[in-house]
Coordinates of C-alpha atoms and ligand atoms in Angstrom, one line a residue:
M167 CA 51.8 -152.7 37.6
K168 CA 49.5 -150.1 39.1
R169 CA 46.8 -151.1 36.6
L170 CA 47.2 -154.8 37.3
F171 CA 46.8 -154.1 41.0
A172 CA 43.7 -152.1 40.4
L173 CA 42.3 -154.9 38.2
I174 CA 42.8 -157.4 41.0
L175 CA 41.1 -155.1 43.5
C176 CA 38.3 -154.5 41.1
I177 CA 37.7 -158.2 40.5
S178 CA 37.9 -158.9 44.2
A179 CA 35.0 -156.5 44.8
I180 CA 32.9 -158.0 42.1
A181 CA 33.7 -161.6 43.0
L182 CA 32.4 -160.8 46.5
S183 CA 29.2 -159.5 45.0
S184 CA 28.5 -162.5 42.8
C185 CA 26.3 -165.3 44.1
V186 CA 27.1 -168.9 43.6
G187 CA 24.4 -171.5 43.8
D188 CA 21.3 -169.3 43.7
G189 CA 20.2 -170.5 40.3
A190 CA 21.1 -167.3 38.4
E191 CA 24.3 -167.1 36.4
P192 CA 25.8 -163.6 36.1
Y193 CA 27.3 -162.3 32.9
Y194 CA 30.6 -160.4 33.4
V195 CA 31.9 -157.5 31.3
Y196 CA 35.4 -156.1 31.7
G197 CA 37.0 -153.0 30.1
S198 CA 39.1 -150.0 30.7
A199 CA 37.7 -146.5 30.7
M200 CA 38.1 -143.2 32.5
D201 CA 41.7 -144.2 33.5
T202 CA 40.5 -147.2 35.5
N203 CA 39.4 -150.8 35.1
V204 CA 35.8 -151.4 34.7
S205 CA 33.9 -154.6 35.6
I206 CA 30.2 -155.1 35.3
C207 CA 28.3 -158.0 36.8
L208 CA 24.9 -158.5 35.1
Y209 CA 22.1 -160.8 36.2
G210 CA 19.7 -161.0 33.3
G211 CA 21.9 -159.2 30.9
D212 CA 24.0 -160.5 27.9
K213 CA 27.0 -159.6 25.8
E214 CA 25.1 -157.1 23.8
L215 CA 23.9 -155.2 26.8
G216 CA 27.4 -155.4 28.4
N217 CA 29.0 -154.0 25.3
A218 CA 26.4 -151.2 25.1
C219 CA 27.4 -150.3 28.7
L220 CA 31.1 -150.0 27.6
E221 CA 30.1 -147.9 24.6
L222 CA 28.2 -145.6 26.9
L223 CA 31.2 -145.3 29.1
Y224 CA 33.6 -144.6 26.2
G225 CA 31.1 -141.9 25.0
M226 CA 31.2 -140.2 28.4
E227 CA 34.9 -140.5 28.6
S228 CA 35.3 -138.7 25.3
E229 CA 33.3 -135.8 26.6
L230 CA 34.5 -135.6 30.1
S231 CA 38.2 -136.4 29.9
V232 CA 40.6 -133.7 30.9
T233 CA 43.3 -135.1 28.6
V234 CA 41.4 -136.1 25.4
T235 CA 42.0 -133.3 23.0
G236 CA 38.5 -133.3 21.5
S237 CA 36.6 -133.5 24.8
K238 CA 34.2 -130.9 26.0
L239 CA 36.2 -130.4 29.1
Y240 CA 39.3 -129.9 27.0
A241 CA 37.4 -127.1 25.1
L242 CA 36.3 -125.5 28.3
N243 CA 39.9 -125.6 29.6
S244 CA 41.1 -124.0 26.4
G245 CA 39.0 -121.0 27.2
Q246 CA 36.0 -121.8 24.9
T247 CA 32.4 -121.4 25.8
V248 CA 30.8 -124.8 25.5
K249 CA 27.2 -125.3 24.6
D250 CA 25.8 -128.5 26.0
T251 CA 22.7 -129.9 27.6
G252 CA 23.9 -133.5 28.2
H253 CA 26.3 -135.2 30.5
F254 CA 28.9 -132.4 30.4
F255 CA 26.3 -129.8 31.4
T256 CA 24.9 -132.0 34.2
L257 CA 28.4 -132.8 35.6
C258 CA 29.4 -129.1 35.6
G259 CA 26.3 -128.3 37.6
L260 CA 26.9 -131.2 40.1
A261 CA 30.6 -130.3 40.5
S262 CA 29.7 -126.7 41.2
E263 CA 27.1 -127.7 43.8
L264 CA 29.5 -130.0 45.5
R265 CA 32.1 -127.3 45.7
T266 CA 29.6 -125.1 47.6
L267 CA 28.4 -128.1 49.8
T268 CA 31.9 -129.0 50.9
G269 CA 33.1 -125.4 51.4
G270 CA 35.6 -125.8 48.6
A271 CA 37.3 -129.0 49.8
Y272 CA 36.0 -130.5 46.6
N273 CA 37.0 -127.9 43.9
P274 CA 36.4 -128.8 40.2
C275 CA 38.8 -126.0 39.3
I276 CA 41.7 -127.9 40.8
Y277 CA 43.3 -128.8 37.5
P278 CA 46.2 -126.3 37.6
L279 CA 47.3 -128.0 40.8
V280 CA 46.7 -131.6 39.7
K281 CA 48.7 -130.8 36.5
L282 CA 51.5 -129.3 38.6
W283 CA 51.9 -132.5 40.5
G284 CA 51.9 -134.4 37.3
F285 CA 49.2 -136.9 38.1
T286 CA 47.3 -136.7 34.8
A287 CA 50.5 -137.0 32.7
D288 CA 51.9 -139.8 35.0
K289 CA 55.1 -137.7 35.3
C290 CA 54.9 -136.9 39.0
S291 CA 57.3 -134.7 41.0
V292 CA 57.0 -132.2 43.9
P293 CA 56.4 -128.7 42.5
N294 CA 58.2 -125.6 43.8
D295 CA 56.5 -123.3 46.3
E296 CA 56.0 -120.5 43.8
D297 CA 54.1 -122.7 41.3
I298 CA 52.0 -124.1 44.1
A299 CA 51.1 -120.6 45.3
T300 CA 50.0 -119.7 41.7
G301 CA 48.0 -122.9 41.5
I302 CA 46.2 -122.3 44.8
E303 CA 45.2 -118.8 43.6
L304 CA 43.9 -120.0 40.3
A305 CA 41.9 -122.8 41.8
K306 CA 40.4 -120.5 44.4
N307 CA 39.5 -117.6 42.1
S308 CA 38.2 -119.7 39.2
Q309 CA 34.7 -121.0 38.7
I310 CA 32.5 -122.7 36.2
S311 CA 29.8 -120.3 35.1
F312 CA 26.6 -120.9 33.1
T313 CA 25.7 -118.2 30.7
D314 CA 23.2 -117.8 27.9
E315 CA 26.0 -118.5 25.4
G316 CA 27.0 -121.7 27.2
I317 CA 29.4 -122.9 30.0
K318 CA 32.7 -121.3 30.5
I319 CA 35.5 -120.9 33.1
E320 CA 36.0 -117.6 34.8
G321 CA 39.2 -116.7 36.6
G322 CA 41.7 -118.2 34.2
G323 CA 41.7 -121.7 35.8
Q324 CA 40.9 -125.1 34.5
A325 CA 38.6 -127.8 35.6
D326 CA 39.2 -131.5 36.3
F327 CA 36.3 -133.9 37.0
G328 CA 38.6 -136.8 38.1
G329 CA 37.0 -136.6 41.6
I330 CA 33.4 -137.1 40.4
A331 CA 33.2 -138.4 36.8
K332 CA 33.5 -142.1 37.6
G333 CA 30.7 -141.8 40.1
Y334 CA 28.5 -139.9 37.7
A335 CA 29.2 -142.4 35.0
S336 CA 28.3 -145.3 37.3
D337 CA 24.9 -143.6 38.0
V338 CA 24.3 -143.3 34.3
L339 CA 25.1 -147.0 33.8
R340 CA 22.8 -148.0 36.6
D341 CA 19.9 -146.0 35.0
Y342 CA 20.7 -147.5 31.6
L343 CA 20.7 -151.0 33.0
K344 CA 17.4 -150.5 34.9
S345 CA 15.8 -149.0 31.8
N346 CA 16.8 -152.2 30.0
G347 CA 15.0 -154.4 32.5
V348 CA 18.1 -155.4 34.6
E349 CA 17.0 -155.9 38.2
A350 CA 20.3 -157.1 39.7
A351 CA 23.8 -155.9 38.8
V352 CA 27.1 -154.5 40.1
V353 CA 29.0 -151.8 38.3
S354 CA 32.6 -151.2 39.4
L355 CA 34.8 -148.4 38.1
G356 CA 37.9 -148.4 40.2
G357 CA 36.9 -147.3 43.7
N358 CA 33.3 -146.6 42.6
I359 CA 30.8 -149.4 43.0
V360 CA 27.1 -149.1 42.2
T361 CA 24.6 -151.8 42.7
V362 CA 21.2 -152.4 41.0
G363 CA 18.6 -154.0 43.2
K364 CA 19.5 -156.9 45.4
K365 CA 21.0 -160.3 44.5
P366 CA 18.5 -162.5 42.6
D367 CA 18.0 -164.6 45.7
G368 CA 16.9 -161.4 47.6
S369 CA 19.9 -161.2 49.8
D370 CA 22.3 -158.2 50.1
W371 CA 25.4 -157.6 48.0
K372 CA 28.7 -158.0 49.8
I373 CA 31.0 -155.2 48.8
G374 CA 34.6 -155.4 49.8
I375 CA 36.5 -152.4 51.2
N376 CA 40.1 -152.9 50.1
S377 CA 42.9 -152.6 52.5
P378 CA 45.1 -149.5 51.9
K379 CA 48.0 -151.9 52.6
G380 CA 47.4 -153.6 49.2
G381 CA 48.0 -157.1 48.2
G382 CA 44.3 -157.6 47.3
S383 CA 43.4 -157.9 51.0
L384 CA 40.2 -156.5 52.5
L385 CA 39.4 -154.4 55.6
G386 CA 36.0 -155.9 55.6
T387 CA 32.8 -156.1 53.7
L388 CA 29.6 -154.1 53.6
S389 CA 26.2 -155.8 53.1
V390 CA 24.1 -153.5 51.1
G391 CA 21.0 -153.3 48.8
E392 CA 20.8 -150.8 45.9
C393 CA 23.3 -148.0 46.6
A394 CA 26.7 -146.6 45.7
V395 CA 29.9 -147.4 47.7
V396 CA 32.7 -145.1 46.7
T397 CA 36.2 -145.0 48.1
S398 CA 38.9 -142.4 47.9
G399 CA 42.4 -143.2 49.1
S400 CA 46.0 -142.1 49.1
Y401 CA 46.9 -145.6 47.9
F402 CA 45.2 -145.3 44.5
R403 CA 47.6 -142.9 42.8
N404 CA 50.8 -141.8 44.4
F405 CA 54.6 -141.5 44.1
T406 CA 57.5 -141.3 46.6
E407 CA 60.2 -138.6 46.5
D408 CA 63.0 -138.3 49.0
G409 CA 61.3 -141.1 51.1
K410 CA 58.0 -139.2 51.4
L411 CA 54.7 -140.4 49.8
Y412 CA 52.7 -137.9 47.8
H413 CA 49.2 -138.8 46.6
H414 CA 46.6 -137.4 44.2
I415 CA 44.0 -135.9 46.4
I416 CA 45.0 -132.2 46.7
D417 CA 43.9 -129.8 49.5
P418 CA 42.9 -126.7 47.5
E419 CA 44.0 -124.5 50.5
T420 CA 47.6 -125.8 50.7
G421 CA 48.1 -127.0 47.1
M422 CA 49.6 -130.2 48.7
P423 CA 48.2 -133.7 49.0
A424 CA 45.8 -133.8 51.9
D425 CA 47.6 -134.8 55.0
N426 CA 45.4 -135.3 58.0
G427 CA 46.1 -138.9 59.0
L428 CA 43.4 -140.5 56.7
V429 CA 44.4 -143.2 54.2
S430 CA 41.0 -143.9 52.8
V431 CA 37.4 -142.7 53.0
T432 CA 34.4 -144.7 51.8
V433 CA 31.0 -143.1 51.3
V434 CA 27.8 -145.1 51.0
A435 CA 25.0 -143.1 49.5
D436 CA 22.1 -143.5 47.0
D437 CA 24.0 -141.8 44.2
A438 CA 27.5 -142.5 43.1
A439 CA 28.2 -139.0 41.8
L440 CA 27.4 -137.6 45.3
A441 CA 29.4 -140.4 47.0
D442 CA 32.3 -139.8 44.7
G443 CA 32.5 -136.0 45.2
L444 CA 32.0 -136.4 48.9
S445 CA 34.7 -139.1 49.4
T446 CA 37.2 -136.8 47.7
A447 CA 36.1 -133.8 49.8
F448 CA 36.0 -135.8 53.0
F449 CA 39.5 -137.0 52.4
V450 CA 40.6 -133.4 52.1
M451 CA 38.7 -132.0 55.1
G452 CA 39.4 -134.7 57.6
M453 CA 37.0 -136.8 59.6
E454 CA 35.6 -134.2 62.1
K455 CA 34.3 -131.7 59.5
A456 CA 33.3 -134.5 57.1
L457 CA 31.1 -136.2 59.7
S458 CA 29.0 -133.2 60.2
I459 CA 28.3 -132.9 56.5
A460 CA 27.7 -136.7 56.2
Q461 CA 25.2 -136.6 59.0
S462 CA 23.4 -133.6 57.5
L463 CA 23.1 -135.5 54.2
D464 CA 22.3 -138.9 55.8
V465 CA 25.2 -140.6 54.0
Q466 CA 27.2 -143.3 55.7
T467 CA 31.0 -143.4 55.9
V468 CA 34.1 -145.5 56.7
F469 CA 37.2 -143.5 57.6
V470 CA 40.5 -145.4 57.7
T471 CA 43.7 -144.2 59.3
E472 CA 47.0 -146.2 59.7
N473 CA 45.6 -148.2 62.6
Q474 CA 41.9 -147.3 63.0
I475 CA 38.7 -147.9 61.1
F476 CA 35.8 -145.5 62.0
V477 CA 32.4 -147.0 60.9
S478 CA 29.4 -144.7 61.0
G479 CA 26.3 -145.8 63.0
G480 CA 24.2 -146.6 59.9
L481 CA 26.7 -149.2 58.8
K482 CA 27.1 -150.9 62.2
E483 CA 25.1 -153.9 61.3
K484 CA 26.3 -154.0 57.7
F485 CA 30.1 -153.9 58.2
T486 CA 31.9 -157.2 58.8
P487 CA 35.6 -156.7 59.5
D488 CA 37.9 -159.1 57.7
G489 CA 39.6 -161.6 60.0
T490 CA 43.1 -160.2 59.1
V491 CA 42.4 -156.7 60.5
E492 CA 42.3 -157.9 64.1
G493 CA 45.4 -156.6 66.0
E494 CA 46.2 -154.3 63.1
Y495 CA 43.3 -151.9 63.3
E496 CA 41.0 -150.7 66.1
I497 CA 37.4 -150.6 64.9
I498 CA 35.4 -147.6 66.2
Y499 CA 31.7 -147.1 65.5
N500 CA 30.8 -143.4 65.5
Ligands
AMP54 P1 38.9 -139.5 43.8 O1 39.7 -140.7 43.5 O2 37.5 -139.7 43.4 O3 39.0 -139.1 45.3 O4 39.4 -138.3 42.9 C1 40.7 -137.9 42.9 C2 41.0 -137.2 41.7 O5 40.2 -135.9 41.7 C3 42.4 -136.7 41.5 O6 43.1 -137.6 40.7 C4 42.2 -135.4 40.8 O7 42.0 -135.6 39.4 C5 41.0 -134.8 41.3 N1 41.2 -134.0 42.6 C6 42.2 -134.0 43.4 N2 42.0 -133.2 44.5 C7 40.7 -132.7 44.3 C8 39.9 -131.8 45.0 N3 40.3 -131.2 46.2 N4 38.7 -131.4 44.5 C9 38.3 -132.0 43.3 N5 39.0 -132.8 42.6 C10 40.2 -133.2 43.1
MG55 MG1 35.8 -138.8 44.3

C-alpha cells in the first residue's frame, strides 16, 4: 500500500514535469531501486538509455545498501576496512562533510538507532529507553574514517546512507544523461527530483510538492530550471503505536523521531546529494537553525507544518500554491 502510494506521488511529480504539445515526445522509464519507486522522463532518450540508467541505479544500490549482504556498506558495518575509490568512497566523504556542516543533525552513523526503530526491516516498534540511550552513544561516538588501508568505522557504530544515497544517485544519473547528450530530463527517486536543462520548449519544469496529508494532492508547484528538489517528510515512512505517530527521521541527540512541528522540508539546490542530506538534517534541527545554514549555502527551502507553509525568498516567484491549500495552510514567505 505504502509502495502504491509512493508510486502515485512519484508519477504525479513527473506528470507535472512533462510537456504536452511542444513537439517533443518524452520517453518514460519506471523501476524500483533503493527502496523507492523510480521514474525517469527523457527527452531525446530511448529505451536503451532508460534501461542503462536503471542498471546504473541497481549497481549503486548493490554497493550502498545497508541491508544487501554483499554491499560495501554491509562490509563496513561488519567491521571490515573497505578499499574503494568509486561511489562508496565519494558518498562516505560527502556524508562525513554533511555531518560537520549540520552540527551532527545529519549523522551517517545513525544506523544503530534506525535499526532499533525497525525502519530498515519494516518491523517497527517503539524501543525501550535503555536501548535508545545505547544507540545515541554509538551514533555520537562513531565516525567514518579514511586510512591508508581503506575506509572503516571507528567507535563501534554502523552507517546508514538512507538520508543521502538517493540524492547522490540522482546526481550520478543526471551526469550520465548529460554525458549521453540528453538536454532535457527529469529523474525522480521517491522524494528526490533532479532535472536536466529546461523543457524542450525552453520553459521551466513544474515540480509538484506533495501534500503531507496524502491522497496524491499537492501543496503547490515549483517552476525551476536545472536543479534538485528534495523533500524529507514524516509522511514517507512511519507507524502508529498507542495512537502516536512515529516516523523515520531520527534526532541523533534524543534517539527519537524528530519532533519540532515540521511535517516536511523541501530543499532546492544545484546538487541532489547536498539537498538530500540537508533536507534530512533540516527536518531534525527545525526551521530556525536550518534557515541560517540554508542562507549561508544559498539553497532554497519550503518548510511545512500542520497548517503553515514557509517559502524562502528565492522561491517567491517560483512557488504556486495549489488551489486546495487555501484555508488549510497559511503561506509565509521568509
Ligand atoms: P530522508 O528521507 O532523505 O530524509 O532520509 C531518511 C532516512 O535517513 C531514514 O530512513 C534513515 O535511513 C536515515 N536517517 C534517519 N535519521 C537520520 C539522521 N539524523 N541523519 C542521517 N540519516 C538519517
Ligand atoms: Mg535526505
